[in-house]
CSV table of C-alpha atoms in Angstrom, one decimal:
chain,number,residue,atom,x,y,z
K,357,MET,CA,13.3,-3.9,8.0
K,358,VAL,CA,13.5,-0.3,9.1
K,359,THR,CA,10.5,0.7,11.2
K,360,PHE,CA,9.6,3.4,13.7
K,361,PHE,CA,7.9,1.1,16.3
K,362,ASP,CA,8.2,1.5,20.0
K,363,ASP,CA,10.4,-1.2,21.3
K,364,GLN,CA,7.8,-2.1,23.9
K,365,GLN,CA,5.1,-2.7,21.4
K,366,LYS,CA,3.5,-6.2,21.8
K,367,LEU,CA,1.0,-8.1,19.6
K,368,SER,CA,-1.3,-10.8,20.9
K,369,SER,CA,-3.6,-13.3,19.3
K,370,GLY,CA,-7.2,-12.0,19.3
K,371,LYS,CA,-6.3,-8.4,20.1
K,372,PRO,CA,-8.7,-5.9,18.5
K,373,GLY,CA,-7.0,-4.2,15.6
K,374,CYS,CA,-4.4,-7.0,15.4
K,375,ARG,CA,-4.6,-7.1,11.6
K,376,PHE,CA,-3.5,-3.4,11.5
K,377,ASP,CA,-0.6,-4.0,13.8
K,378,ILE,CA,0.5,-6.9,11.6
K,379,SER,CA,0.3,-4.7,8.5
K,380,GLY,CA,2.5,-2.3,10.3
K,381,LEU,CA,5.2,-4.9,10.6
K,382,VAL,CA,4.8,-6.3,7.1
K,383,PHE,CA,4.5,-3.0,5.3
K,384,GLY,CA,6.8,-0.7,7.4
K,385,PRO,CA,9.2,1.2,5.2
K,386,ASP,CA,12.6,-0.3,4.7
K,387,GLU,CA,15.8,1.5,3.5
K,388,GLN,CA,15.0,0.9,-0.2
K,389,GLN,CA,11.5,2.3,0.1
K,390,ILE,CA,12.8,5.4,1.9
K,391,ASN,CA,15.4,6.0,-0.8
K,392,PHE,CA,12.8,5.3,-3.5
K,393,PHE,CA,10.6,8.1,-2.2
K,394,LYS,CA,13.5,10.5,-1.7
K,395,LYS,CA,14.2,10.2,-5.4
K,396,ILE,CA,10.5,10.6,-6.4
K,397,ILE,CA,10.2,13.7,-4.3
K,398,GLU,CA,13.4,15.2,-5.7
K,399,LYS,CA,12.6,14.3,-9.3
K,400,HIS,CA,9.0,15.6,-9.3
K,401,ASN,CA,9.5,18.5,-6.8
K,402,VAL,CA,6.8,17.1,-4.5
K,403,ASN,CA,5.4,19.3,-1.8
K,404,THR,CA,2.0,17.8,-1.1
K,405,VAL,CA,1.2,14.1,-0.6
K,406,LEU,CA,-2.1,12.1,-0.4
K,407,ASP,CA,-1.8,8.6,1.2
K,408,VAL,CA,-5.1,7.0,0.2
K,409,PHE,CA,-4.9,4.0,2.5
K,410,CYS,CA,-2.9,4.6,5.7
K,411,GLU,CA,-3.0,1.6,7.9
K,412,ASN,CA,0.7,2.1,8.6
K,413,PRO,CA,1.6,5.8,9.1
K,414,ASP,CA,5.4,5.4,9.1
K,415,LEU,CA,6.0,6.6,5.6
K,416,ALA,CA,3.5,9.5,6.0
K,417,ILE,CA,5.3,10.5,9.2
K,418,LEU,CA,8.6,10.3,7.4
K,419,LEU,CA,7.3,12.5,4.5
K,420,ALA,CA,6.0,15.0,7.0
K,421,ARG,CA,9.4,15.1,8.7
K,422,TRP,CA,10.9,16.0,5.3
K,423,GLY,CA,8.7,19.1,5.3
K,424,LYS,CA,5.9,17.8,3.0
K,425,THR,CA,2.2,18.5,3.6
K,426,VAL,CA,0.7,15.0,4.0
K,427,THR,CA,-3.0,14.0,4.1
K,428,ALA,CA,-3.8,10.4,5.0
K,429,LEU,CA,-7.1,8.6,4.4
K,430,VAL,CA,-7.6,6.1,7.3
K,431,PRO,CA,-9.9,3.2,6.9
K,432,GLU,CA,-10.8,2.6,10.6
K,433,PRO,CA,-11.6,4.9,13.6
K,434,VAL,CA,-9.2,3.0,15.9
K,435,LEU,CA,-6.4,3.6,13.4
K,436,LYS,CA,-7.1,7.3,13.1
K,437,ARG,CA,-6.6,7.6,16.9
K,438,LYS,CA,-3.4,5.6,16.8
K,439,ILE,CA,-2.0,7.6,13.8
K,440,GLY,CA,-2.8,10.8,15.7
K,441,THR,CA,-1.0,9.6,18.7
K,442,LYS,CA,2.0,8.4,16.7
K,443,SER,CA,2.4,11.6,14.7
K,444,ASP,CA,2.2,13.7,17.9
K,445,ARG,CA,4.9,11.6,19.4
K,446,ALA,CA,7.0,12.1,16.3
K,447,GLY,CA,6.4,15.8,16.5
K,448,VAL,CA,4.9,16.2,13.0
K,449,ARG,CA,1.5,17.2,11.7
K,450,LEU,CA,-0.6,14.8,9.6
K,451,ASN,CA,-4.0,15.5,8.3
K,452,ALA,CA,-5.7,12.2,9.0
K,453,CYS,CA,-9.1,11.8,7.5
K,454,LEU,CA,-11.4,8.9,8.2
K,455,GLY,CA,-12.7,7.5,4.9
K,456,ASP,CA,-12.6,5.1,2.0
K,457,MET,CA,-10.3,5.6,-1.0
K,458,ARG,CA,-13.3,5.0,-3.3
K,459,ASP,CA,-14.6,8.4,-2.1
K,460,ILE,CA,-11.4,10.4,-2.6
K,461,TYR,CA,-13.2,13.1,-4.6
K,462,ASN,CA,-15.4,14.0,-1.6
K,463,LEU,CA,-12.8,13.5,1.1
K,464,TYR,CA,-9.9,15.5,-0.4
K,465,HIS,CA,-10.8,18.9,-1.9
K,466,LYS,CA,-7.4,19.8,-3.3
K,467,GLN,CA,-4.9,18.5,-5.8
K,468,CYS,CA,-1.5,17.2,-4.8
K,469,ASP,CA,1.9,16.4,-6.2
K,470,LEU,CA,2.1,12.7,-5.1
K,471,ILE,CA,-0.5,10.1,-4.4
K,472,VAL,CA,0.6,6.8,-2.7
K,473,CYS,CA,-1.6,3.8,-2.8
K,474,LEU,CA,0.4,1.2,-0.9
K,475,GLN,CA,0.0,-2.0,1.2
K,476,ASN,CA,-1.7,-3.9,-1.6
K,477,SER,CA,-4.8,-1.7,-0.9
K,478,LEU,CA,-6.0,-1.3,-4.5
K,479,ALA,CA,-6.6,-5.1,-4.7
K,480,LEU,CA,-8.9,-4.9,-1.6
K,481,LEU,CA,-11.6,-3.1,-3.7
K,482,LEU,CA,-12.8,-6.5,-5.0
K,483,ASN,CA,-14.2,-5.5,-8.4
K,484,LYS,CA,-12.9,-3.8,-11.6
K,485,GLU,CA,-15.5,-1.0,-11.5
K,486,ASP,CA,-14.3,0.2,-8.0
K,487,ILE,CA,-10.7,-0.1,-9.0
K,488,TRP,CA,-11.1,1.8,-12.2
K,489,GLY,CA,-13.2,4.5,-10.6
K,490,THR,CA,-10.7,5.0,-7.8
K,491,LEU,CA,-7.8,5.3,-10.2
K,492,ALA,CA,-9.9,7.9,-12.1
K,493,GLN,CA,-10.3,9.9,-8.9
K,494,MET,CA,-6.6,9.7,-8.3
K,495,TYR,CA,-5.9,11.1,-11.7
K,496,LEU,CA,-8.2,14.1,-11.1
K,497,LYS,CA,-6.6,14.7,-7.7
K,498,LEU,CA,-3.1,14.9,-9.0
K,499,GLU,CA,-1.6,18.2,-10.1
K,500,PRO,CA,-0.5,18.2,-13.8
K,501,GLY,CA,2.9,16.6,-13.7
K,502,GLY,CA,2.0,14.8,-10.4
K,503,VAL,CA,3.0,11.2,-9.8
K,504,LEU,CA,1.1,8.1,-8.6
K,505,VAL,CA,2.9,5.2,-6.8
K,506,ILE,CA,1.0,1.9,-6.3
K,507,HIS,CA,2.1,-1.2,-4.4
K,508,THR,CA,0.3,-4.5,-4.9
K,509,PHE,CA,1.4,-8.1,-4.7
K,510,ASN,CA,2.6,-9.8,-7.9
K,511,TYR,CA,-0.6,-11.5,-8.9
K,512,ASP,CA,0.8,-12.5,-12.3
K,513,ARG,CA,3.0,-14.9,-10.4
K,514,LEU,CA,0.6,-15.9,-7.6
K,515,LEU,CA,-2.2,-16.9,-10.0
K,516,LYS,CA,0.2,-19.4,-11.6
K,517,ALA,CA,0.9,-21.1,-8.2
K,518,VAL,CA,-0.3,-24.7,-8.2
K,519,ASP,CA,-0.6,-24.9,-4.4
K,520,SER,CA,-3.9,-24.5,-2.8
K,521,ALA,CA,-2.4,-21.8,-0.6
K,522,ALA,CA,0.8,-20.3,-2.1
K,523,PRO,CA,3.3,-18.9,0.4
K,524,VAL,CA,4.1,-15.3,-0.3
K,525,LEU,CA,6.3,-14.0,2.5
K,526,SER,CA,7.2,-14.7,6.1
K,527,TRP,CA,8.6,-12.6,9.0
K,528,GLN,CA,9.9,-12.9,12.5
K,529,HIS,CA,9.7,-10.0,14.9
K,530,ARG,CA,10.3,-10.1,18.6
K,531,GLY,CA,9.1,-13.6,19.1
K,532,LEU,CA,6.2,-13.2,16.7
K,533,LYS,CA,6.1,-15.3,13.5
K,534,ILE,CA,4.0,-14.1,10.6
K,535,LYS,CA,3.3,-15.9,7.4
K,536,LEU,CA,1.4,-14.5,4.4
K,537,LEU,CA,-0.4,-16.9,2.0
K,538,PHE,CA,-2.4,-16.5,-1.2
K,539,LYS,CA,-5.3,-18.7,-2.0
K,540,GLN,CA,-7.7,-18.7,-4.9
K,541,ASP,CA,-10.9,-20.7,-5.2
K,542,LYS,CA,-11.2,-23.5,-7.7
K,543,GLY,CA,-13.3,-21.5,-10.1
K,544,GLY,CA,-10.8,-18.6,-10.0
K,545,ASP,CA,-13.6,-16.1,-9.2
K,546,SER,CA,-12.3,-15.0,-5.9
K,547,ALA,CA,-9.0,-15.0,-3.9
K,548,ASP,CA,-7.8,-14.4,-0.3
K,549,LEU,CA,-4.7,-13.2,1.4
K,550,ILE,CA,-4.2,-15.1,4.6
K,551,PHE,CA,-2.1,-13.8,7.6
K,552,LYS,CA,-1.0,-16.6,9.9
K,553,VAL,CA,0.3,-15.2,13.2
K,554,PHE,CA,2.1,-17.3,15.8
K,555,PRO,CA,3.0,-15.4,18.9
K,556,GLU,CA,5.1,-17.2,21.5
K,557,GLY,CA,3.1,-19.1,24.0
K,558,VAL,CA,-0.2,-19.1,22.0
K,559,PRO,CA,-1.0,-22.6,20.7
K,560,GLY,CA,-2.3,-22.5,17.1
K,561,GLY,CA,-1.8,-18.8,16.7
K,562,GLN,CA,-4.3,-16.7,14.7
K,563,LYS,CA,-5.4,-16.6,11.1
K,564,ILE,CA,-6.6,-13.4,9.5
K,565,VAL,CA,-8.2,-13.7,6.1
K,566,TYR,CA,-9.3,-11.0,3.8
K,567,PRO,CA,-10.5,-11.2,0.1
K,568,VAL,CA,-8.6,-9.5,-2.8
K,569,TRP,CA,-9.1,-8.9,-6.5
K,570,PRO,CA,-5.9,-10.1,-8.2
K,571,ILE,CA,-4.8,-7.3,-10.5
K,572,LEU,CA,-2.6,-8.3,-13.4
K,573,THR,CA,0.2,-6.0,-14.5
K,574,LYS,CA,-1.0,-5.6,-18.1
K,575,GLU,CA,-4.5,-4.9,-16.8
K,576,LEU,CA,-3.4,-2.2,-14.4
K,577,ASN,CA,-1.2,-0.5,-17.0
K,578,LEU,CA,-4.0,-0.5,-19.5
K,579,TRP,CA,-6.4,1.2,-17.0
K,580,LEU,CA,-3.8,3.8,-16.2
K,581,ALA,CA,-3.2,4.5,-19.9
K,582,GLU,CA,-6.9,4.7,-20.6
K,583,LEU,CA,-7.3,7.3,-17.9
K,584,GLY,CA,-4.5,9.5,-19.4
K,585,PHE,CA,-1.5,8.5,-17.2
K,586,GLU,CA,1.9,8.5,-18.9
K,587,LYS,CA,5.4,7.3,-18.1
K,588,ILE,CA,4.0,4.1,-16.6
K,589,LYS,CA,6.7,1.8,-15.2
K,590,ASN,CA,6.6,-1.4,-13.2
K,591,TYR,CA,9.2,-2.7,-10.7
K,592,ASP,CA,9.8,-5.8,-8.7
K,593,TRP,CA,10.4,-3.7,-5.6
K,594,TYR,CA,11.5,-0.2,-4.4
K,595,ASP,CA,15.0,-0.9,-5.7
K,596,GLY,CA,13.8,0.3,-9.1
K,597,LYS,CA,14.7,-2.8,-11.0
K,598,THR,CA,12.6,-3.9,-14.0
K,599,PHE,CA,9.5,-5.9,-13.4
K,600,THR,CA,10.4,-9.6,-14.1
K,601,CYS,CA,7.4,-11.4,-12.5
K,602,ASN,CA,10.0,-13.2,-10.3
K,603,GLY,CA,9.2,-11.3,-7.1
K,604,TYR,CA,6.2,-11.2,-4.9
K,605,HIS,CA,5.7,-7.5,-5.1
K,606,ARG,CA,4.8,-5.0,-7.9
K,607,ILE,CA,5.5,-1.3,-7.7
K,608,THR,CA,3.8,0.8,-10.4
K,609,VAL,CA,4.7,4.4,-11.1
K,610,ALA,CA,2.6,6.6,-13.4
K,611,CYS,CA,2.5,10.4,-14.0
K,612,ARG,CA,-0.3,12.8,-14.9
K,613,PRO,CA,0.9,14.7,-18.0
K,614,ASP,CA,2.2,18.2,-17.3
K,615,ALA,CA,-0.1,21.0,-18.5
K,616,ALA,CA,2.7,22.3,-20.7
K,617,GLU,CA,3.2,19.1,-22.5
């Protein structure tokens, strides 16, 4: 995994903001993701970018290094400070704005060429009304011809898992072990993503649980089409391969129609 982390960075069980540091490890851009966005930027002539859920600023910083004007909506004050420090160290300018993606229309007063909604963040909204309303705001905030990129986990596959807690992914990083599990309740009305973190020397580690709304691929594509998005495509990962439901990730790309079309 390619990241921009300081080699001295440490994580510890119980540390405030630990979930966000873990997300940084899990969702840091790798080589395929970097190449994917290079192609998106070249194909769509992207100059302005809105990241609607910036827990990990690595991609936003990289886009700014490429000369793009980047605005990042940040969900927590502590993250906003960390992102400011990290972008200053990288020598780039990010417009970091504290706020919730459900309020894009009031937080971002322009239109942009590219909106990124990554880190499975859309599924954190927990109900269809909020998800649909947020997607509608994204459509309005894109320039005609602009492109939207969404990352979620592959809930089509996870919802078929028979285990009480289905393993999604696992990582090892500098002595830190991280496991991500998916668990749905017996009635199927709610579901959780569970981070299990096992730092060296900490018995039992730490468990971080947060609820999600499992979004099916057909459901997401239908909402996008109803809102007016076109050229909707789904992939298993940033390698651009067709969506097969065999992976644990889903990358969705959709375009707002060009005004000339």
